[in-house]
PDB file of C-alpha atoms and ligand atoms in Angstrom:
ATOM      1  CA  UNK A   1     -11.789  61.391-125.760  1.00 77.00           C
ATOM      2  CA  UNK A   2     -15.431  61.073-127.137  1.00 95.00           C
ATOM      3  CA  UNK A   3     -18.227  63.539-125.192  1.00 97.00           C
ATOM      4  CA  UNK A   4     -21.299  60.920-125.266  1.00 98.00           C
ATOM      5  CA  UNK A   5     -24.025  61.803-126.454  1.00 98.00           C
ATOM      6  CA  UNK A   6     -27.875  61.286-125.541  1.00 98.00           C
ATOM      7  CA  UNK A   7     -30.654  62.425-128.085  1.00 99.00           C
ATOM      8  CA  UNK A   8     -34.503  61.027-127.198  1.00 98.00           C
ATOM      9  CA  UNK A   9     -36.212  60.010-130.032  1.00 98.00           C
ATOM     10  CA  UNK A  10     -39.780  61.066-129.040  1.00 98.00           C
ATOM     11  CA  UNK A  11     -41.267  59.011-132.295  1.00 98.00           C
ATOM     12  CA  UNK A  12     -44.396  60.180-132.908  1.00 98.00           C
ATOM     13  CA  UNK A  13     -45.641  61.303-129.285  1.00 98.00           C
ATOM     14  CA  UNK A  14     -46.124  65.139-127.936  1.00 98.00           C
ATOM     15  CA  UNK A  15     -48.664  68.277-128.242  1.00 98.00           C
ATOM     16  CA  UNK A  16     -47.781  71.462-128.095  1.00 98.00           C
ATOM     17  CA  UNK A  17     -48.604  71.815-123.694  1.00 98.00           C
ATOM     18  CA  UNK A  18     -47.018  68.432-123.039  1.00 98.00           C
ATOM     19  CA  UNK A  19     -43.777  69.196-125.098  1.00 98.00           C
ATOM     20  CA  UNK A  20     -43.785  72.401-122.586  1.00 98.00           C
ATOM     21  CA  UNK A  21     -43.676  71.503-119.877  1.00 98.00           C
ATOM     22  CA  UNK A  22     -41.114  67.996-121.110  1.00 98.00           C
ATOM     23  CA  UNK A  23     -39.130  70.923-122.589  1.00 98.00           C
ATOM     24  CA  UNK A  24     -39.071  73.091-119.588  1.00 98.00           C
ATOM     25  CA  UNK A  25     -37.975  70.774-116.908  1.00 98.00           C
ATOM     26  CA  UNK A  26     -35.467  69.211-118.779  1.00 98.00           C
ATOM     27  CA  UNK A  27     -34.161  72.227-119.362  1.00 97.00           C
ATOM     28  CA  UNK A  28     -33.783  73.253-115.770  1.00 97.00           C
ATOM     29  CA  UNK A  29     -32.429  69.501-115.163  1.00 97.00           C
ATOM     30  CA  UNK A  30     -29.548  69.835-117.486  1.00 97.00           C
ATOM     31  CA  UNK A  31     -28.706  73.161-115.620  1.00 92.00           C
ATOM     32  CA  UNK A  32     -26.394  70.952-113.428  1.00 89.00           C
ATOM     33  CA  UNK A  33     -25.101  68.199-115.931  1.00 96.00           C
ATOM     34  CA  UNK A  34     -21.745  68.893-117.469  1.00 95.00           C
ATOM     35  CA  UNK A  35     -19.072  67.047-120.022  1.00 96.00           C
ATOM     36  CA  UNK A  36     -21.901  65.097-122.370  1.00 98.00           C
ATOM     37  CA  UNK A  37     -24.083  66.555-125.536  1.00 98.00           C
ATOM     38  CA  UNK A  38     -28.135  66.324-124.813  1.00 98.00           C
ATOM     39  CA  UNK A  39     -30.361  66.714-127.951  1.00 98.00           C
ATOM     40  CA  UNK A  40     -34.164  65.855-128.842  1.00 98.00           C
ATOM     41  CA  UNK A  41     -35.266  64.475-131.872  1.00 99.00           C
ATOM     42  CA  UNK A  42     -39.254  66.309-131.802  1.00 98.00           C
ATOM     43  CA  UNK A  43     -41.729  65.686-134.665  1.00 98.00           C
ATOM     44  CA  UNK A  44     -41.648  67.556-137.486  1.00 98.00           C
ATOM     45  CA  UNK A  45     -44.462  70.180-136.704  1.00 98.00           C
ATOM     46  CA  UNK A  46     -42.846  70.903-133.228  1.00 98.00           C
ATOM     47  CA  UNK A  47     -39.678  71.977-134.673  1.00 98.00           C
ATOM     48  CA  UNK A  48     -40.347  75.780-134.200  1.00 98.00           C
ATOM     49  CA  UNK A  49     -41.507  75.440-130.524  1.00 98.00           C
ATOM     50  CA  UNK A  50     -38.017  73.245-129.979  1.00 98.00           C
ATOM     51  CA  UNK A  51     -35.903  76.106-131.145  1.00 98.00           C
ATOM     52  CA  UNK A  52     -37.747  79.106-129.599  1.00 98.00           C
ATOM     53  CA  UNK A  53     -37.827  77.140-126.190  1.00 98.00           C
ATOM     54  CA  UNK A  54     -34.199  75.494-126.594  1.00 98.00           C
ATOM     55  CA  UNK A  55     -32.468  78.206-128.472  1.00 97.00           C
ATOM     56  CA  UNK A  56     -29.242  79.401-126.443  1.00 94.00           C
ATOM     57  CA  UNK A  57     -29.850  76.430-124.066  1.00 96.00           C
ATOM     58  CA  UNK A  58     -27.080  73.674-123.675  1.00 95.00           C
ATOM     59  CA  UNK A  59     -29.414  70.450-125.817  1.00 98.00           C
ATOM     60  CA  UNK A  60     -29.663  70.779-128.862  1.00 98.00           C
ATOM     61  CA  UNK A  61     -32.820  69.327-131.457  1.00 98.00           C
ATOM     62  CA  UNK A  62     -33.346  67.612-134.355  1.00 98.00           C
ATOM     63  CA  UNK A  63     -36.125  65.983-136.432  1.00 99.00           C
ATOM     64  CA  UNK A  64     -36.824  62.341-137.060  1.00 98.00           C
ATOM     65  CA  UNK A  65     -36.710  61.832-141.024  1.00 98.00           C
ATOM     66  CA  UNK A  66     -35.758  63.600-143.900  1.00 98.00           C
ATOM     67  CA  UNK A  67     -36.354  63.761-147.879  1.00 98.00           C
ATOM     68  CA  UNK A  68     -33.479  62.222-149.879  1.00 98.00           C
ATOM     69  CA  UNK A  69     -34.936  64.892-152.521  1.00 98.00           C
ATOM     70  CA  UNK A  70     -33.234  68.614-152.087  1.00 98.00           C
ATOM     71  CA  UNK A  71     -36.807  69.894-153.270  1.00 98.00           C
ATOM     72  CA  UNK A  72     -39.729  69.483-155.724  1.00 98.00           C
ATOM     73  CA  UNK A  73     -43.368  67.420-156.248  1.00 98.00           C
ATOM     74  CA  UNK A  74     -43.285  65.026-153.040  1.00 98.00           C
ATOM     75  CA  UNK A  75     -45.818  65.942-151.917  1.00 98.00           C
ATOM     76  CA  UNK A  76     -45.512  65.405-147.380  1.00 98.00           C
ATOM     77  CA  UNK A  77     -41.795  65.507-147.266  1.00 98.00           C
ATOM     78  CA  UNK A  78     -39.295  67.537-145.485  1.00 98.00           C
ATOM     79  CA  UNK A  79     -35.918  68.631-146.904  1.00 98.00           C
ATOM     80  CA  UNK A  80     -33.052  68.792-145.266  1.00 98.00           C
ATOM     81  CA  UNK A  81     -33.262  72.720-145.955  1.00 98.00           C
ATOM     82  CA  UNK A  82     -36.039  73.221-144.561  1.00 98.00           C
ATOM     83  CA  UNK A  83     -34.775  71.698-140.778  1.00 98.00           C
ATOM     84  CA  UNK A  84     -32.193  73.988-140.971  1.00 98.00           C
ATOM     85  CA  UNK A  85     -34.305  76.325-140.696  1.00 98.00           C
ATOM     86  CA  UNK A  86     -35.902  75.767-137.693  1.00 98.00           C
ATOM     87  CA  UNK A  87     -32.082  75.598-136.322  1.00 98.00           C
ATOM     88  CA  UNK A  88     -31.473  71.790-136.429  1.00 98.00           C
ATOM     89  CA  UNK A  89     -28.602  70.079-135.938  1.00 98.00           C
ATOM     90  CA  UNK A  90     -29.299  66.603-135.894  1.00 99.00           C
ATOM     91  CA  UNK A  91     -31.496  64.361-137.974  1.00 99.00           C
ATOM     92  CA  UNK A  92     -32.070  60.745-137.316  1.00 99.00           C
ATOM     93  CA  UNK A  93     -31.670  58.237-140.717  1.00 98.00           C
ATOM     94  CA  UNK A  94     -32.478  54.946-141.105  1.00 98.00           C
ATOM     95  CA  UNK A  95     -34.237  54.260-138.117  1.00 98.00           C
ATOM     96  CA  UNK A  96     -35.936  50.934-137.793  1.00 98.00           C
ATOM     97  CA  UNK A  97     -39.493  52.048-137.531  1.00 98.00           C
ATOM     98  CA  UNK A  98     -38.679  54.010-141.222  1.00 98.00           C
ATOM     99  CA  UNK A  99     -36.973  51.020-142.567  1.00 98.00           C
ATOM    100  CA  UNK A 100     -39.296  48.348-141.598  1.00 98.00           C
ATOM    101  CA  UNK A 101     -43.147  50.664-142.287  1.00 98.00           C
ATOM    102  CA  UNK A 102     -41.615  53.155-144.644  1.00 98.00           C
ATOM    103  CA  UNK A 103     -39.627  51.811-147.384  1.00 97.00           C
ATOM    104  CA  UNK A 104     -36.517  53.310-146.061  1.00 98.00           C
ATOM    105  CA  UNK A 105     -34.124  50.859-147.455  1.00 98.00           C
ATOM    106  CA  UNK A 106     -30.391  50.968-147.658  1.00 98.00           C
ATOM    107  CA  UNK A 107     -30.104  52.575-150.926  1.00 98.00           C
ATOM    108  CA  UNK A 108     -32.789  55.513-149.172  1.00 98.00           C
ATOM    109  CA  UNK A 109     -31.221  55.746-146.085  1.00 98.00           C
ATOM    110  CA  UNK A 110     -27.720  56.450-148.247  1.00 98.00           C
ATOM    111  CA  UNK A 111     -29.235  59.543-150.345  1.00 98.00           C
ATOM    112  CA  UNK A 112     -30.852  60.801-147.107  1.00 98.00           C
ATOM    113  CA  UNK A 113     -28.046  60.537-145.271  1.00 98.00           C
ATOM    114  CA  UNK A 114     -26.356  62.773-147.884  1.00 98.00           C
ATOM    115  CA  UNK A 115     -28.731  64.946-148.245  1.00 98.00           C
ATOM    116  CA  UNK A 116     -28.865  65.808-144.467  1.00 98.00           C
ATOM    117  CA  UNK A 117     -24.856  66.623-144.804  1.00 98.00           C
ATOM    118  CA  UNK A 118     -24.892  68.738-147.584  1.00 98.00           C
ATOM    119  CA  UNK A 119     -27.334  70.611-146.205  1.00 98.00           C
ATOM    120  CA  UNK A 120     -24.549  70.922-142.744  1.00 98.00           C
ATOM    121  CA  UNK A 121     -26.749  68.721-140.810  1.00 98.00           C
ATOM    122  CA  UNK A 122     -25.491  65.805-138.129  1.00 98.00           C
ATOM    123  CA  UNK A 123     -26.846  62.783-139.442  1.00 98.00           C
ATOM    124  CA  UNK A 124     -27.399  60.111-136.981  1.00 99.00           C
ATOM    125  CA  UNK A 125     -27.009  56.685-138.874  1.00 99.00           C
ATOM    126  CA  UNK A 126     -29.334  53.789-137.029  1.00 98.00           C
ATOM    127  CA  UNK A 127     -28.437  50.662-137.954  1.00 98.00           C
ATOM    128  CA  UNK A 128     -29.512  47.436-135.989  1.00 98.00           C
ATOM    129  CA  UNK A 129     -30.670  43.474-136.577  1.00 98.00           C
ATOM    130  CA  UNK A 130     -34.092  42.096-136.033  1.00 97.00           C
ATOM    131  CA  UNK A 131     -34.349  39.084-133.537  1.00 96.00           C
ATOM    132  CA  UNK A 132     -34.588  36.893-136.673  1.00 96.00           C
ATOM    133  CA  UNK A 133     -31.417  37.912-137.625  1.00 97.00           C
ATOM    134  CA  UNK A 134     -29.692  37.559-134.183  1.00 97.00           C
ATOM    135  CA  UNK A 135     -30.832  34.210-133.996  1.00 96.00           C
ATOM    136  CA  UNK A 136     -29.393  33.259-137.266  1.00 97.00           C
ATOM    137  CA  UNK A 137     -26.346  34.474-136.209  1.00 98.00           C
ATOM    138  CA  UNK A 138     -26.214  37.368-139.273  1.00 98.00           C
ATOM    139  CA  UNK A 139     -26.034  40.297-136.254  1.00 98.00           C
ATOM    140  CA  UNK A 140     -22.907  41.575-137.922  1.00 98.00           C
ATOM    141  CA  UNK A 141     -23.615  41.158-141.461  1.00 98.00           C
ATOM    142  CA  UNK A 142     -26.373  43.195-141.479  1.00 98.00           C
ATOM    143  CA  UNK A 143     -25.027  46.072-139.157  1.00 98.00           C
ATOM    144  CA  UNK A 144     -21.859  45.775-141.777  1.00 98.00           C
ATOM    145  CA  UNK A 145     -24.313  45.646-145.047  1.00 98.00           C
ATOM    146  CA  UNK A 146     -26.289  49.126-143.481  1.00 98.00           C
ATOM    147  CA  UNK A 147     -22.805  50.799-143.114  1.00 98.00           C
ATOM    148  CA  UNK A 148     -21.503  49.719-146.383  1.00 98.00           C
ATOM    149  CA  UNK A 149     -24.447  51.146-148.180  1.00 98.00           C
ATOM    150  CA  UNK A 150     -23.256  54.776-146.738  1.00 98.00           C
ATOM    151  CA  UNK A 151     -19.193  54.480-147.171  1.00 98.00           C
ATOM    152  CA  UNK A 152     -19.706  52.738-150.265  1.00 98.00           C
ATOM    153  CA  UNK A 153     -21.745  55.768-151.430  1.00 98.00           C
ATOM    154  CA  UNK A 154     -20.106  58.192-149.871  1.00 98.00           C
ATOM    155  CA  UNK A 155     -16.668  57.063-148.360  1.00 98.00           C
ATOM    156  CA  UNK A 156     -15.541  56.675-145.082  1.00 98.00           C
ATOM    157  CA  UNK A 157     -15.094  60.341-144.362  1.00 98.00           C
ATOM    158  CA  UNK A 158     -18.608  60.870-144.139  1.00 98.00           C
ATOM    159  CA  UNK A 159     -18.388  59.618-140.894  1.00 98.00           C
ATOM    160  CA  UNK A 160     -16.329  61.611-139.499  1.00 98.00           C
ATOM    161  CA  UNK A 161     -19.379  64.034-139.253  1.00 98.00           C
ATOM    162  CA  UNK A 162     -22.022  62.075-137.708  1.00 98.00           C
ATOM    163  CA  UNK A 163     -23.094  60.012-135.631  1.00 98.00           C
ATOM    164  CA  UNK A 164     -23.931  56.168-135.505  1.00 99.00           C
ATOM    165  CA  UNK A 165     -26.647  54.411-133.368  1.00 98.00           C
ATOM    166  CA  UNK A 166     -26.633  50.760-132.823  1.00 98.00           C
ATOM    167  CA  UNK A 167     -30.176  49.870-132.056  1.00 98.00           C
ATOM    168  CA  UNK A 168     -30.882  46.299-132.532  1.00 98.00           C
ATOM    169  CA  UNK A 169     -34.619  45.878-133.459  1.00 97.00           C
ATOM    170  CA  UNK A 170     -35.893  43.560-130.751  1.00 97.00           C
ATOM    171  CA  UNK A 171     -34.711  45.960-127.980  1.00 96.00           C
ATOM    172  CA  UNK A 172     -37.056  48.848-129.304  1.00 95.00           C
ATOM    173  CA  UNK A 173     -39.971  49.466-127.245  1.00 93.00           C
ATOM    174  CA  UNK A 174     -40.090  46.555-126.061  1.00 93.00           C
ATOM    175  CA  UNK A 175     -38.247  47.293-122.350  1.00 90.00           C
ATOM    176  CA  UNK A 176     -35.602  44.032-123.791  1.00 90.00           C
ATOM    177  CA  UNK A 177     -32.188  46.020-123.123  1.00 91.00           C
ATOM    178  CA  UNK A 178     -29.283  44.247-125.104  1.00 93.00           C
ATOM    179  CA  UNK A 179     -26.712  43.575-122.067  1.00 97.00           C
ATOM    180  CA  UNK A 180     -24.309  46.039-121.751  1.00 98.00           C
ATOM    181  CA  UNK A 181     -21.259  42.931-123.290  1.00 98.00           C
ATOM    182  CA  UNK A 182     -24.000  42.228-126.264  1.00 98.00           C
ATOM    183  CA  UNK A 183     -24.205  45.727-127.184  1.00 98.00           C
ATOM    184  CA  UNK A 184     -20.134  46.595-126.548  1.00 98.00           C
ATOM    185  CA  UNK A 185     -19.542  43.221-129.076  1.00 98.00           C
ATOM    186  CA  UNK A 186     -21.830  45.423-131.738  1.00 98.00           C
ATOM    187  CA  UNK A 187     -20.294  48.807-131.050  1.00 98.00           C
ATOM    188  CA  UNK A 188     -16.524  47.405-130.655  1.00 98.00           C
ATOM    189  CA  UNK A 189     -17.385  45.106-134.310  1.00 98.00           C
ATOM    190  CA  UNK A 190     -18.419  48.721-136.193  1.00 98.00           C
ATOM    191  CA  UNK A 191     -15.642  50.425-134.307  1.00 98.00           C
ATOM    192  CA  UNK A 192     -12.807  47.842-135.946  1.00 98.00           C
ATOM    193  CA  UNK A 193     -15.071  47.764-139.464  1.00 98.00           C
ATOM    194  CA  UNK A 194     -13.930  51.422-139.619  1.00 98.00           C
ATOM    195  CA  UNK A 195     -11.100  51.249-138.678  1.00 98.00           C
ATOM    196  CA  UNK A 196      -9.815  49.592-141.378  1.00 98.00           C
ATOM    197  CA  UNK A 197     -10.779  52.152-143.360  1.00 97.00           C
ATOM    198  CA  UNK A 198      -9.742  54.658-140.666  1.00 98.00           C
ATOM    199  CA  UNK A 199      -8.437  55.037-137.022  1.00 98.00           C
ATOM    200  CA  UNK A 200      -8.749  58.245-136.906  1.00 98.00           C
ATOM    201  CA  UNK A 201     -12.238  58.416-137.867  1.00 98.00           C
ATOM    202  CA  UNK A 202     -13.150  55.503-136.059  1.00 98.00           C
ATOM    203  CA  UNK A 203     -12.004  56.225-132.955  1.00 98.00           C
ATOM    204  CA  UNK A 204     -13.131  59.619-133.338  1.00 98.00           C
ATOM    205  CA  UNK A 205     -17.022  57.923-134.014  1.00 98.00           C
ATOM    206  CA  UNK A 206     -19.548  58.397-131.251  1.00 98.00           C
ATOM    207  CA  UNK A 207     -21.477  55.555-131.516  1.00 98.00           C
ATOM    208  CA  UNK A 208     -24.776  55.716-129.760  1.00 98.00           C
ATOM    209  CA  UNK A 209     -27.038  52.431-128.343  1.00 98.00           C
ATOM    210  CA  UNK A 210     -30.633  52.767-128.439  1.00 98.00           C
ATOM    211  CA  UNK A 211     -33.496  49.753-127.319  1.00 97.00           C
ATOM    212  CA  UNK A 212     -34.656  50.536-123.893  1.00 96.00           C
ATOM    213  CA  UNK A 213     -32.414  52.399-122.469  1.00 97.00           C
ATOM    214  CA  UNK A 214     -33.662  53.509-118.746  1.00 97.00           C
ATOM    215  CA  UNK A 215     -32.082  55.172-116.145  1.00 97.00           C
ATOM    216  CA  UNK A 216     -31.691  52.474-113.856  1.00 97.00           C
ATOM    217  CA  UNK A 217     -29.711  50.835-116.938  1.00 97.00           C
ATOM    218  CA  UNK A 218     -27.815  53.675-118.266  1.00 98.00           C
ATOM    219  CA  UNK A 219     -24.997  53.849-116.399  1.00 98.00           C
ATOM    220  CA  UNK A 220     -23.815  50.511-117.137  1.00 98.00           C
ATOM    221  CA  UNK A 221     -24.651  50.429-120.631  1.00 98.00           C
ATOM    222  CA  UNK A 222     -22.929  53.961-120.790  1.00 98.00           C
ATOM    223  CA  UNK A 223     -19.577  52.403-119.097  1.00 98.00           C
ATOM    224  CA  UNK A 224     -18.752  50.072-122.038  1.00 98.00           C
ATOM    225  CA  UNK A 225     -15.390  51.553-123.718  1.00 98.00           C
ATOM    226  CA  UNK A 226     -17.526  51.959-127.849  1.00 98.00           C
ATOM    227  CA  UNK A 227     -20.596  52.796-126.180  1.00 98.00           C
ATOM    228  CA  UNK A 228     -20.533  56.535-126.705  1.00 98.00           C
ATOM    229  CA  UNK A 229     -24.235  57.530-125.156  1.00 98.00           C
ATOM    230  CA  UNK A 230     -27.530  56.365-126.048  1.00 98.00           C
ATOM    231  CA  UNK A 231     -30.689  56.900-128.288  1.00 98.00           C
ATOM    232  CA  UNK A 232     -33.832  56.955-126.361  1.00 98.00           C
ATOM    233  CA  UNK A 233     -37.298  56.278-127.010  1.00 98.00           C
ATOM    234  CA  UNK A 234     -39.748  56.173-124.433  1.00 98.00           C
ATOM    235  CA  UNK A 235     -37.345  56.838-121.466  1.00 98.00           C
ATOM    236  CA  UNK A 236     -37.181  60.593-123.410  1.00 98.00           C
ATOM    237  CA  UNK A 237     -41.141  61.351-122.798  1.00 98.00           C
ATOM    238  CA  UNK A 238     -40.405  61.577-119.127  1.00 98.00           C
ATOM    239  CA  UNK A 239     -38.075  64.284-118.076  1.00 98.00           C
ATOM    240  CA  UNK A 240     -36.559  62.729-114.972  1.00 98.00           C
ATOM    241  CA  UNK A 241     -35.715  59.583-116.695  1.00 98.00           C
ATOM    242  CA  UNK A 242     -34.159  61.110-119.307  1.00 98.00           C
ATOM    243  CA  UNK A 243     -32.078  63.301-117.276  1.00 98.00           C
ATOM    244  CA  UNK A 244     -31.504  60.439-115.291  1.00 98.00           C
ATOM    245  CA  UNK A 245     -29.401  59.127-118.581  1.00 98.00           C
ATOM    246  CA  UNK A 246     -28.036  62.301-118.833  1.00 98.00           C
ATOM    247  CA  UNK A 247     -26.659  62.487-115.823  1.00 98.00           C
ATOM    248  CA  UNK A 248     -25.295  58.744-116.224  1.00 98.00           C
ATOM    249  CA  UNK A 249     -23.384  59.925-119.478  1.00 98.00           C
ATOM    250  CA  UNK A 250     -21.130  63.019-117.828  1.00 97.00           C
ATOM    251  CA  UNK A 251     -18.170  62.497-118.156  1.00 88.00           C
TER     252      UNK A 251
HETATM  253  P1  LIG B 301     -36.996  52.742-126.735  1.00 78.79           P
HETATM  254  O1  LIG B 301     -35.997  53.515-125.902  1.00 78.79           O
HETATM  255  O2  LIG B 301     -38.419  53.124-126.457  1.00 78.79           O
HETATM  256  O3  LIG B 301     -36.741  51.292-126.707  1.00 78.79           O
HETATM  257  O4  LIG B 301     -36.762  53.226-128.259  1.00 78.79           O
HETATM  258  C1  LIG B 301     -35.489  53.209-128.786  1.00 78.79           C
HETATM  259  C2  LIG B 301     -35.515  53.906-130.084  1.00 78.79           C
HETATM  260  O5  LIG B 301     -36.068  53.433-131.065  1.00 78.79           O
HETATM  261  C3  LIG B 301     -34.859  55.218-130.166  1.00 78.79           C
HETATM  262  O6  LIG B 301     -34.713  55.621-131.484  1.00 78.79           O
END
């Protein structure tokens, strides 16, 4: 049986008192929630005040983006090296905001993803259409073209140590939740595209949904049988909320 997991994404929000106190009392909230994995995905520079105030705690943290480069002359980037040293396991790849304002494109997001497992970190893997591309009916292709570029670089194995999130584009931000059937059809289509590959690793894949995901929504979302947990934006900045999914994804 999968654990689900929920990571918040906090994007590019926090300061060192407000990521205190967010810290703090979701830490005391998760004193009581059992049988799922809780992580937050902090900006860069907050990375040390994650692991001194999460360290030995139950969630775990993780940054946002990560050089495809090992190390060298680029200048502003972070290696996968040097998140591991501020304790991180997880690191998100591929995420829409990076692919559509940063050049991350599938070719990117495939070194970076390797780059964050050599290094022994978790990649999570976003993948997820635009609302141009739903309409067109091309939903699948392009989840299936953003997976491709990482098995076909680094086999199918390399999933079997991370993690995948489905967030389809026009849910992001914009409070739009993909029904809980739209979202299983996405999860339960990567699920099988695996599998052909491999059961075993697909059925061992938590695959995560992100795009406004609330906790008055989480539950049901969270009930699907490929929806393994969620990734979470803005629900994330408020620590009741995001316990609230928490607490929706025990098992
Ligand atoms: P929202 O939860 O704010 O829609 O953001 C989702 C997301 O992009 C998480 O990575």
């Amino acid at each position: 049986m999968r654990e689900k997991l929920v990571a918040g994404n906090w994007k590019m929000h926090g300061s060192l008192a407000q990521n205190k106190a967010l810290l703090e009392a979701v830490s005391a909230g998760m004193a009581g929630v059992k049988g799922m994995k809780c992580a937050v995905c902090v900006p860069a520079p907050y990375l040390s005040q994650a692991q001194s105030l999460l360290q030995g705690s139950a969630i775990a943290w993780g940054a946002q983006n990560l050089s495809q480069h090992e190390k060298g002359a680029f200048t502003g980037e972070i290696s996968a090296a040097m998140l591991l040293d501020f304790g991180c396991k997880y690191v998100l790849v591929g995420h829409s905001e990076r692919r559509a304002m940063y050049g991350d494109d599938d070719v990117t997001v495939a070194m970076k993803f390797e780059a964050a497992q050599k290094a022994g970190l978790t990649p999570i893997l976003c993948v997820g259409e635009t609302l141009e591309e739903r309409e067109s009916g091309i939903t699948e292709a392009v989840v299936e073209r953003q997976l491709d570029a990482v098995t076909g670089r680094l086999g199918v194995a390399a999933l079997s140590k991370a993690i995948v999130a489905y967030e389809p584009v026009w849910a992001i931000g914009t409070g739009k939740t993909a029904s809980p059937e739209q979202a299983q059809a996405v999860h339960a289509f990567i699920r099988g595209k695996i599998a052909v590959q491999s059961k075993e690793i697909a059925d061992g894949l938590v695959i995560q949904y992100g795009g406004s995901v609330k906790g008055a929504n989480a539950a049901e979302l969270f009930s699907m049988p490929d929806i393994d947990g969620g990734l979470i934006g803005g629900a994330a900045l408020d620590a009741q909320e995001f316990l609230a999914i928490c607490r929706a994804a025990q098992r």
